[in-house]
Amino acid sequence: MIALLQRLHRWLGDRLATRAARIAATVLAVGLALAVGVPMLRTASSVGAQRQAILDALATCSAADRDPAAMQLLQRGTVTVGDREYGGTGVVGRALDLFDEEGRMSPETKRELSWRLVANQVPAWMPFALVKSPALAIAAVGSALAGALLAAWLGFLLPAVEVGGLVAAAAAACWWAGWVRGAQWVLSAALALLLFGFLWRAARAALSGRSGPMAVASNTALEGVRSLAAPGFALPVAMLLPFLALSRERGDALYQAIPGFLDWGHTATYTCGALFVLFFGCATTAFEIRDRQVWSVVTKPISHGGWLVGKWLGTLALGLAVVLGGVILLAAGTSYLSSQRPLDERDARDVRDTVLVGRVGTLPVFQQIPEDRLREIVDQAIEADSVLKADIAAGTADENEARRNIAVQRRKEFLEQQRRIPPGDAREFTFRGLGDAVAKGRGIALRYKFHGGGEDDHMRFPAMIQYASGKDSGMWELREWVPGEPYTLRIDPRFIDPDGTLRLRVFSAGWDEQANKPSPSTITMFMLDDSLEVMVDESSFAGNLLSAAFVDACKLAFLAALAVSAGSILSFPIAVLLSFGVFAMATLSPFLATSIKYYSPDEKSGIVVWAFQEAVLAVATAIEFLLRGFAARSPSDSLAQGRAITWSTLGETFAGIGAAWTGGVLLVGWLSVRRKELAVYSGQG
Amino acid sequence: MANPATSDIVVEASGLTKVFSDFWMRQKAVAVDGVSFEIRRDEIFGLLGPNGSGKSTTIKMILGLLHRTKGLLSVFGREPSDVAVKRRIGYLPEESYMYRFLTPVETLDFYGKLFGLPRAVRRRRTDELLEMVGMTHAASRPVGEFSKGMARRLGIAQALINDPDLLILDEPTSGLDPLGSRQVKDLLLELGARGKTILLSSHQLDDVQDVCDRMVILYGGRIRSEGTVDQLLEDSGRTVITVPRLTPDAVATVERVLRDDAHVRVERIAAPRQRLEDLFLQIVERARSERVETSGAQGGGPTAAFLRADSGEGEQLIERLEAAAAAPSAAAAATAPAVPAPATDRALLDSLVTGRPVAEAPAPAQPSAPSPSAPSPSAPSPSAPSPAAPAKDVDRSVIDDLLGGGGRP
């Protein structure tokens, strides 16, 4: 069987190497491009025209003015254009959500609704993203055609045919078995691997140069590809991300599916990239020294430091290819998911307002106990505690420590009091620094997530949110909330004071329609640190994604420097142990910080044990202090929560991790390797 | 370090010592112990010695791969670790440590980039070097698939990519067949004639003997002997005369004449044997002429053009003078050293054969016979025709005098 395949491979290779085969492949590729591209463009054009007609019909749509289009939408969930009706019962159920409090439909809602109404005009074989953007369709078809022509005329026809044939066969088998998603997954994974191939080529092209370090870097990148190390770490990304995007079930809300895809997808991408630079960075330097290829390099006009820098650049370039490929797949997957039908209007709005954005959060300013008052409270507490008072008088308890503990306790209780709203009660929360956002016309929203005792996600509780600042102070909104569920409330700028202050009063109460007055809720509302936050739109989703890639790049630069420096000094296993250990500690530093808070050496367990525990605490504290910045900036959480990765974060990350940490580690590596004897004793004795 | 007056010295070592220590800084081995030598410009210098004698350690110190423990060491007047010095050095290690995932073309291109060579130059030199070492047919195969000999040839090519002024070769013929060894030796001779300085370390004594001008013999990290090949190898106690085959009567006559006239007892008379190397080369040449296929390394091509590139009027002058020196002329005859005229030799031989004494004074002693490794007149050289590599016994003193003392001693 193998011999037969080998014979077939050779026969195919001979046939495809001929000029006639290349011409035939060219004709076939052009024909396929036209056969696919023309219907695509026609469909996109037709659907686009229908959508525009719907938008024109909705131009003056207003429930307040009882516009015919608005009434039809509310009553039947349809829009009529010419002799055609779009929509149906799927729209009428949530038609009310299409209009704001004043009965108007926002331009964003009109755009979203128009796409939803024409969605069933799009054939199943055509990705919706290509309908939305004909330019993207042209680019996709053009890229595929260019790739096919390059493969035909640059001698890649045989691998293209063999690999393409295998992929097509696998996809066809899935399709025939009724597993349509499987077929889509196979094709997506194949395209993803092709993407990585292009990125590796681009990395080598970027490293082409006559200088010693660039030559070493380019050679290192080639080693990573040909040794299958880079493909090995890119393969999980290429297979997992399409799988995650395609695994959404029909009943899943998009505003949960997309953040989940972003969170898992980005985590997988970054982890694969980090693990690759760690292992490959250690291997390429340690093995090159062990196997003595380095002799042939450093006996050329390149310093040991130049060799080290070249190794770092090559390793980093391949790691960045993994990250960049993952980011492109994340963008494609997000685009695919956001083009899917949302559950309802709220789902669509949440996706638009809370997921596919980059927002900066402002937490409320809580009141603090004044110093004088706090001192009084502490004095009263000590006075009231006769035992503590006696211990202080006897000298068995330290008065300063006792006063500090009482003060911390009282502050904590005061804060918790502000975060707890008993039934029928209210609390006021103040948010400052929103003047800039108002001036720039940025979108502002309140993000709230309340907790209640015995959380049950089937229970809904009422809450009233009253605006206590701005021009129309006093107006209020009635909301329902499920314990632990996040919600968003758009804030109109007219509720914000000129100095940028927003004050909100939250009532644990609903509205009794019959009595026409507030009625207390049946549950006490609790708030955690992130329960109440005003979010300001800072950047687009695409910008946020690129910022995440930049943060990842800075981290990979540090990890690559760590790996190549360790590999140039230590043997491979020890270098991996050290590098991976630092990576693990850096990633887990938040947990380490929490553990340190609760870890205290026990003086009563003996001097030796106590000394050991103190040493452990000292080392852990030092490590946490040094590495705390690494995990503090996690793009995965930011992407999933629609939080903007700000310019200041980018700057701090670049200056700290990208420049200082990376430069420091490379400097240590250079100092160690520049005088290192790379040859060994090879004589007798 | 070398002062302007000693700019002819490429490598200078004085009291060079290398002591290897273990992790606890305890002395483990004294690999090189107080070695002093000089390598001059344009000479081929040999390092001989058994395993563990310090040859490779010395070379590694010259290249900066090891740091000396004591003593002085300079290369082109600078510290060995100076990066600028390495631009002028080509190095072939004792084993060819190549990147297994690269092809020969990519390997040479990579090393060419390290020297900062432009792309066009890299391409041209790569093609020429691969043809020279007989690797053109394997130019696109990964090095990991190569035999030791093929990897060695590639190693030689990478050592020459930058057209170095100082070529350091550690066991250059290791792993090569006799044909390859012969080509390497011819290449070294040609490079030496072009003015390259070559440091050669080898166990193959024939290789060192055939090409080196001077050598040192190491043992236990110390120099035991040093000098030119002639100084070290000449056996002043004997004379060898090579003649066409003699009849038994002629042999007896020769013995009698030497016994009666020169009072010398003949120690040995024997028919010389063809060298195994020559037989091997004949067989290979015959196979080539029959166009027998091989997937291994093929015969090398001519020396790469950039290695034999005309460096200026000096080269033309040397060639003209060599051509002139080959033809008898009054000027050459007036300044030639005492090389006996063939007529004198023939008269003596005739007298030995016929038994009649010669009227002239006995001819001065012949210079030592050509090296045994040189092809015998009866066996045409099977190696591929190499460009003008001057024969070892061409008298260069004429040329040296005219050039004002430059060139090899």
Coordinates of C-alpha atoms in Angstrom, one line a residue, chain B:
Chain B
M1 CA 51.5 41.9 20.4
A2 CA 53.2 42.1 17.0
N3 CA 54.7 45.5 16.2
P4 CA 54.9 46.9 12.7
A5 CA 58.3 45.2 12.1
T6 CA 56.7 41.8 12.6
S7 CA 53.7 42.3 10.4
D8 CA 54.7 39.2 8.6
I9 CA 53.7 37.2 11.7
V10 CA 50.1 36.1 11.5
V11 CA 49.9 34.1 14.7
E12 CA 52.3 34.5 17.6
A13 CA 52.3 32.4 20.7
S14 CA 54.6 32.8 23.6
G15 CA 54.6 30.6 26.6
L16 CA 51.0 29.6 25.8
T17 CA 49.4 27.5 28.5
K18 CA 46.0 26.1 28.9
V19 CA 44.9 24.3 32.1
F20 CA 41.5 22.8 32.4
S21 CA 39.9 22.8 35.8
D22 CA 36.9 21.1 37.2
F23 CA 33.8 22.7 38.8
W24 CA 35.7 23.1 42.1
M25 CA 38.6 24.8 40.3
R26 CA 40.9 21.8 40.8
Q27 CA 43.4 21.3 38.0
K28 CA 42.1 18.6 35.8
A29 CA 44.5 18.6 32.8
V30 CA 47.3 20.7 31.4
A31 CA 46.4 20.6 27.7
V32 CA 49.0 23.0 26.5
D33 CA 52.1 23.8 28.5
G34 CA 54.4 26.7 27.6
V35 CA 54.1 26.5 23.8
S36 CA 55.8 29.1 21.7
F37 CA 55.7 29.4 18.0
E38 CA 55.1 31.8 15.1
I39 CA 53.1 31.4 11.9
R40 CA 54.3 33.7 9.2
R41 CA 52.4 35.1 6.4
D42 CA 52.1 32.9 3.3
E43 CA 53.3 29.8 4.9
I44 CA 51.6 26.4 5.5
F45 CA 52.2 25.5 9.1
G46 CA 51.6 22.1 10.5
L47 CA 50.6 21.0 14.0
L48 CA 51.4 17.3 14.6
G49 CA 51.0 15.2 17.5
P50 CA 49.1 12.2 18.9
N51 CA 45.7 12.4 20.5
G52 CA 45.6 14.6 23.5
S53 CA 48.8 16.4 22.6
G54 CA 47.2 19.8 22.6
K55 CA 46.7 20.4 18.9
S56 CA 43.0 21.1 18.9
T57 CA 43.3 23.1 22.2
T58 CA 45.9 25.3 20.6
I59 CA 43.7 25.9 17.6
K60 CA 40.7 26.6 19.8
M61 CA 42.7 29.2 21.7
I62 CA 43.7 30.9 18.4
L63 CA 40.0 31.0 17.5
G64 CA 38.8 32.3 20.8
L65 CA 36.8 29.3 21.6
L66 CA 39.0 28.7 24.7
H67 CA 40.8 31.3 26.8
R68 CA 44.5 30.8 27.6
T69 CA 45.5 30.3 31.2
K70 CA 48.9 31.9 30.7
G71 CA 51.1 33.3 28.1
L72 CA 50.7 35.5 25.1
L73 CA 48.7 34.8 21.9
S74 CA 48.0 37.2 19.1
V75 CA 46.3 36.7 15.7
F76 CA 47.0 39.4 13.1
G77 CA 48.4 41.4 16.0
R78 CA 45.2 41.3 18.0
E79 CA 43.5 39.3 20.7
P80 CA 42.0 36.1 19.4
S81 CA 38.6 37.1 20.7
D82 CA 38.5 40.2 18.6
V83 CA 35.6 40.0 16.3
A84 CA 37.4 42.0 13.6
V85 CA 40.1 39.3 13.4
K86 CA 37.6 36.6 12.5
R87 CA 36.7 38.3 9.3
R88 CA 40.0 37.1 7.9
I89 CA 39.9 33.6 9.3
G90 CA 38.4 30.4 7.8
Y91 CA 38.0 27.5 10.1
L92 CA 37.3 23.8 9.6
P93 CA 36.8 22.0 12.9
E94 CA 37.8 18.4 13.4
E95 CA 34.2 17.4 12.9
S96 CA 31.9 19.2 10.6
Y97 CA 29.2 20.6 13.0
M98 CA 26.6 21.7 10.5
Y99 CA 23.0 22.5 10.8
R100 CA 21.2 19.3 9.8
F101 CA 18.1 21.0 8.6
L102 CA 19.9 23.3 6.1
T103 CA 20.9 22.4 2.5
P104 CA 24.5 23.1 1.4
V105 CA 23.3 26.1 -0.5
E106 CA 21.6 27.5 2.6
T107 CA 24.6 26.6 4.8
L108 CA 27.0 28.6 2.7
D109 CA 24.5 31.4 2.3
F110 CA 24.2 31.6 6.1
Y111 CA 27.9 31.7 6.7
G112 CA 28.3 34.2 3.9
K113 CA 25.7 36.4 5.6
L114 CA 27.8 36.3 8.8
F115 CA 30.7 37.7 6.9
G116 CA 28.4 40.5 5.5
L117 CA 28.8 39.3 1.9
P118 CA 26.3 40.8 -0.6
R119 CA 23.7 38.4 -2.0
A120 CA 25.2 38.3 -5.5
V121 CA 28.7 37.5 -4.1
R122 CA 27.2 34.8 -1.8
R123 CA 25.4 33.2 -4.7
R124 CA 28.4 33.2 -6.9
R125 CA 30.8 31.8 -4.3
T126 CA 28.3 29.2 -3.2
D127 CA 28.0 27.8 -6.7
E128 CA 31.8 27.9 -7.2
L129 CA 32.6 26.3 -3.9
L130 CA 30.0 23.5 -4.3
E131 CA 31.3 22.7 -7.7
M132 CA 34.8 22.7 -6.3
V133 CA 34.1 20.2 -3.6
G134 CA 31.9 18.1 -5.8
M135 CA 28.6 18.8 -4.0
T136 CA 26.6 20.4 -6.8
H137 CA 24.4 17.4 -7.2
A138 CA 23.5 17.4 -3.5
A139 CA 23.0 21.1 -3.2
S140 CA 19.4 20.9 -2.2
R141 CA 19.6 17.9 0.1
P142 CA 19.5 18.5 3.9
V143 CA 22.9 18.1 5.5
G144 CA 21.4 15.7 7.9
E145 CA 21.3 13.1 5.1
F146 CA 25.0 13.4 4.3
S147 CA 27.8 10.9 4.8
K148 CA 30.8 12.0 6.9
G149 CA 32.8 12.7 3.8
M150 CA 30.1 14.8 2.2
A151 CA 29.7 16.8 5.3
R152 CA 33.5 17.3 5.4
R153 CA 33.6 18.6 1.9
L154 CA 30.9 21.1 2.8
G155 CA 32.9 22.0 5.9
I156 CA 35.9 22.8 3.6
A157 CA 33.6 24.9 1.5
Q158 CA 32.3 27.0 4.4
A159 CA 35.8 27.6 5.6
L160 CA 36.6 29.2 2.3
I161 CA 33.4 31.3 1.8
N162 CA 35.1 34.5 2.9
D163 CA 38.3 33.9 1.0
P164 CA 40.2 34.0 4.3
D165 CA 43.8 35.2 4.8
L166 CA 44.3 32.6 7.5
L167 CA 42.9 29.2 7.0
I168 CA 42.8 26.9 10.0
L169 CA 42.1 23.3 9.3
D170 CA 41.7 20.7 11.9
E171 CA 42.0 17.2 10.3
P172 CA 40.9 18.4 6.9
T173 CA 41.1 15.1 5.2
S174 CA 39.4 13.2 7.9
G175 CA 36.5 11.2 6.4
L176 CA 37.6 11.9 2.8
D177 CA 38.5 9.2 0.3
P178 CA 42.0 9.3 -1.3
L179 CA 40.6 11.3 -4.2
G180 CA 39.2 13.9 -1.9
S181 CA 42.3 14.0 0.1
R182 CA 44.4 14.6 -3.0
Q183 CA 42.1 17.4 -4.0
V184 CA 42.3 19.0 -0.6
K185 CA 46.1 18.8 -0.7
D186 CA 46.2 20.3 -4.2
L187 CA 43.8 23.0 -3.0
L188 CA 46.0 23.8 0.0
L189 CA 49.1 24.0 -2.2
E190 CA 47.3 26.4 -4.5
L191 CA 46.0 28.5 -1.7
G192 CA 49.5 28.6 -0.2
A193 CA 50.9 29.7 -3.6
R194 CA 48.3 32.5 -3.6
G195 CA 49.7 33.8 -0.5
K196 CA 47.3 32.4 2.0
T197 CA 48.5 31.4 5.5
I198 CA 47.4 28.0 6.5
L199 CA 47.5 26.3 9.8
L200 CA 47.0 22.6 9.4
S201 CA 46.5 20.0 12.2
S202 CA 46.4 16.4 11.2
H203 CA 47.2 12.8 12.1
Q204 CA 47.7 12.0 8.5
L205 CA 51.4 12.4 8.3
D206 CA 51.5 12.1 4.6
D207 CA 49.2 15.1 4.3
V208 CA 51.3 17.3 6.5
Q209 CA 54.5 16.2 4.8
D210 CA 53.2 16.9 1.3
V211 CA 51.9 20.4 1.9
C212 CA 53.5 22.0 5.0
D213 CA 56.4 24.4 4.9
R214 CA 57.1 24.2 8.6
M215 CA 55.6 22.2 11.4
V216 CA 55.8 21.6 15.1
I217 CA 55.3 18.2 16.8
L218 CA 53.5 18.3 20.1
Y219 CA 53.4 15.8 22.8
G220 CA 51.9 16.2 26.3
G221 CA 51.1 19.8 25.5
R222 CA 54.7 20.7 24.7
I223 CA 56.6 21.2 21.5
R224 CA 59.0 18.4 21.0
S225 CA 60.3 19.3 17.6
E226 CA 59.9 22.1 15.1
G227 CA 61.3 23.1 11.8
T228 CA 60.8 22.9 8.0
V229 CA 59.9 19.6 6.4
D230 CA 63.3 19.2 5.0
Q231 CA 65.0 20.0 8.2
L232 CA 63.0 17.5 10.1
L233 CA 62.8 14.7 7.6
E234 CA 66.0 14.8 5.7
D235 CA 68.1 11.8 6.4
S236 CA 71.6 13.2 5.8
G237 CA 73.1 9.8 6.2
R238 CA 71.8 8.3 3.0
T239 CA 71.5 8.9 -0.7
V240 CA 68.7 7.6 -2.9
I241 CA 69.1 7.3 -6.7
T242 CA 66.1 6.5 -8.8
V243 CA 66.8 5.0 -12.2
P244 CA 64.8 3.0 -14.8
R245 CA 64.7 -0.7 -14.3
L246 CA 68.2 -2.3 -14.4
T247 CA 69.3 -5.8 -15.5
P248 CA 70.9 -8.0 -12.8
D249 CA 74.3 -7.4 -14.4
A250 CA 73.9 -3.7 -14.3
V251 CA 72.9 -3.9 -10.7
A252 CA 76.0 -5.9 -9.9
T253 CA 78.1 -3.4 -11.7
V254 CA 76.6 -0.5 -9.7
E255 CA 77.3 -2.3 -6.5
R256 CA 80.8 -3.0 -7.5
V257 CA 81.5 0.6 -8.5
L258 CA 80.0 2.0 -5.3
R259 CA 82.0 -0.5 -3.3
D260 CA 85.3 -0.1 -5.0
D261 CA 85.2 3.7 -5.9
A262 CA 83.0 5.2 -3.2
H263 CA 83.7 2.6 -0.6
V264 CA 80.1 2.4 0.2
R265 CA 78.1 -0.7 0.8
V266 CA 74.7 -0.8 -0.9
E267 CA 72.2 -1.4 1.8
R268 CA 69.2 -2.1 -0.4
I269 CA 68.2 -2.4 -4.0
A270 CA 64.5 -3.0 -4.8
A271 CA 61.9 -2.2 -7.3
P272 CA 59.6 0.5 -6.0
R273 CA 55.9 -0.4 -5.5
Q274 CA 53.1 1.7 -6.8
R275 CA 51.3 3.4 -3.9
L276 CA 47.9 2.2 -3.0
E277 CA 46.7 5.8 -3.3
D278 CA 47.8 5.9 -7.0
L279 CA 46.1 2.6 -7.7
F280 CA 42.9 3.8 -6.1
L281 CA 43.0 7.0 -8.1
Q282 CA 43.5 5.0 -11.4
I283 CA 40.5 2.8 -10.6
V284 CA 38.3 5.8 -9.9
E285 CA 39.4 7.6 -13.0
R286 CA 38.6 4.6 -15.1
A287 CA 35.2 4.3 -13.6
R288 CA 34.6 8.0 -14.3
S289 CA 35.6 7.6 -17.9
E290 CA 33.1 4.7 -18.2
R291 CA 30.5 7.1 -16.7
V292 CA 29.5 4.9 -13.8
E293 CA 26.8 6.6 -11.7
T294 CA 27.3 7.5 -8.0
S295 CA 25.0 9.1 -5.5
G296 CA 27.9 10.1 -3.2
A297 CA 30.3 12.9 -3.6
Q298 CA 31.5 13.3 -7.1
G299 CA 34.9 14.4 -8.1
G300 CA 35.5 18.0 -7.4
G301 CA 35.6 20.7 -10.0
P302 CA 38.2 23.3 -10.5
T303 CA 39.2 25.6 -7.7
A304 CA 36.6 28.3 -7.1
A305 CA 37.3 31.3 -9.3
F306 CA 37.2 33.7 -6.4
L307 CA 39.9 31.7 -4.6
R308 CA 42.2 31.8 -7.7
A309 CA 41.1 35.2 -8.7
D310 CA 43.9 37.4 -10.2
S311 CA 44.8 39.6 -7.3
G312 CA 46.8 42.0 -9.5
E313 CA 50.0 42.3 -11.4
G314 CA 51.9 40.3 -8.8
E315 CA 50.2 37.1 -9.9
Q316 CA 50.9 37.8 -13.6
L317 CA 54.5 38.4 -12.8
I318 CA 54.8 35.2 -10.9
E319 CA 53.3 33.2 -13.8
R320 CA 55.6 34.8 -16.3
L321 CA 58.6 34.2 -14.2
E322 CA 57.6 30.6 -13.6
A323 CA 57.2 30.1 -17.3
A324 CA 60.6 31.6 -17.8
A325 CA 62.1 29.5 -15.1
A326 CA 60.8 26.4 -16.7
A327 CA 62.7 27.2 -19.9
P328 CA 66.5 27.2 -19.7
S329 CA 67.9 30.7 -20.1
A330 CA 71.2 32.5 -19.3
A331 CA 69.6 34.6 -16.5
A332 CA 68.0 31.6 -14.9
A333 CA 71.2 29.7 -15.2
A334 CA 73.3 32.4 -13.7
T335 CA 71.2 32.8 -10.6
A336 CA 70.0 29.2 -10.2
P337 CA 71.2 27.4 -7.2
A338 CA 73.2 24.3 -7.5
V339 CA 70.7 22.1 -9.3
P340 CA 72.7 19.6 -11.3
A341 CA 72.2 19.7 -15.0
P342 CA 70.5 16.6 -16.4
A343 CA 73.5 16.0 -18.6
T344 CA 75.7 15.4 -15.6
D345 CA 73.3 12.9 -14.1
R346 CA 73.0 11.0 -17.3
A347 CA 76.8 10.8 -17.8
L348 CA 77.2 9.4 -14.3
L349 CA 74.4 6.9 -14.9
D350 CA 75.8 5.9 -18.2
S351 CA 79.2 5.3 -16.6
L352 CA 77.6 3.1 -14.0
V353 CA 75.9 1.1 -16.6
T354 CA 78.8 0.8 -19.0
G355 CA 81.4 0.6 -16.3
R356 CA 83.5 3.3 -17.9
P357 CA 84.3 6.2 -15.4
V358 CA 83.3 9.7 -16.2
A359 CA 86.0 12.3 -16.9
E360 CA 84.2 15.1 -14.9
A361 CA 84.1 15.4 -11.2
P362 CA 81.3 13.6 -9.5
A363 CA 78.1 15.5 -9.6
P364 CA 77.1 17.1 -6.4
A365 CA 74.5 15.2 -4.3
Q366 CA 71.0 15.2 -5.8
P367 CA 68.4 17.0 -3.9
S368 CA 66.1 14.6 -2.0
A369 CA 63.9 12.6 -4.3
P370 CA 60.3 13.7 -4.9
S371 CA 57.9 12.8 -2.2
P372 CA 56.6 9.3 -2.4
S373 CA 53.1 10.6 -2.5
A374 CA 53.7 12.3 -5.9
P375 CA 52.4 10.3 -8.8
S376 CA 55.0 8.2 -10.4
P377 CA 55.8 8.9 -14.0
S378 CA 54.3 5.6 -15.1
A379 CA 50.9 6.4 -13.6
P380 CA 49.3 9.5 -15.0
S381 CA 47.6 11.5 -12.4
P382 CA 43.9 10.4 -12.2
S383 CA 42.7 13.4 -10.5
A384 CA 40.7 16.0 -12.4
P385 CA 42.9 18.5 -14.0
S386 CA 43.6 21.2 -11.6
P387 CA 44.6 24.7 -12.6
A388 CA 48.2 25.9 -12.4
A389 CA 49.3 24.5 -9.1
P390 CA 53.1 24.9 -9.1
A391 CA 55.0 21.7 -8.6
K392 CA 56.6 21.4 -5.2
D393 CA 60.1 21.4 -6.6
V394 CA 59.9 24.4 -8.8
D395 CA 62.6 26.7 -7.9
R396 CA 61.0 29.8 -6.5
S397 CA 64.1 31.4 -5.3
V398 CA 64.3 33.3 -8.6
I399 CA 60.9 34.6 -8.2
D400 CA 61.5 35.4 -4.5
D401 CA 64.6 37.4 -5.3
L402 CA 62.9 39.4 -8.0
L403 CA 60.0 40.1 -5.6
G404 CA 62.3 41.4 -3.0
G405 CA 62.2 38.5 -0.5
G406 CA 58.4 38.0 -0.4
G407 CA 56.8 34.6 -0.7
R408 CA 57.6 31.4 1.0
P409 CA 61.1 30.8 2.3

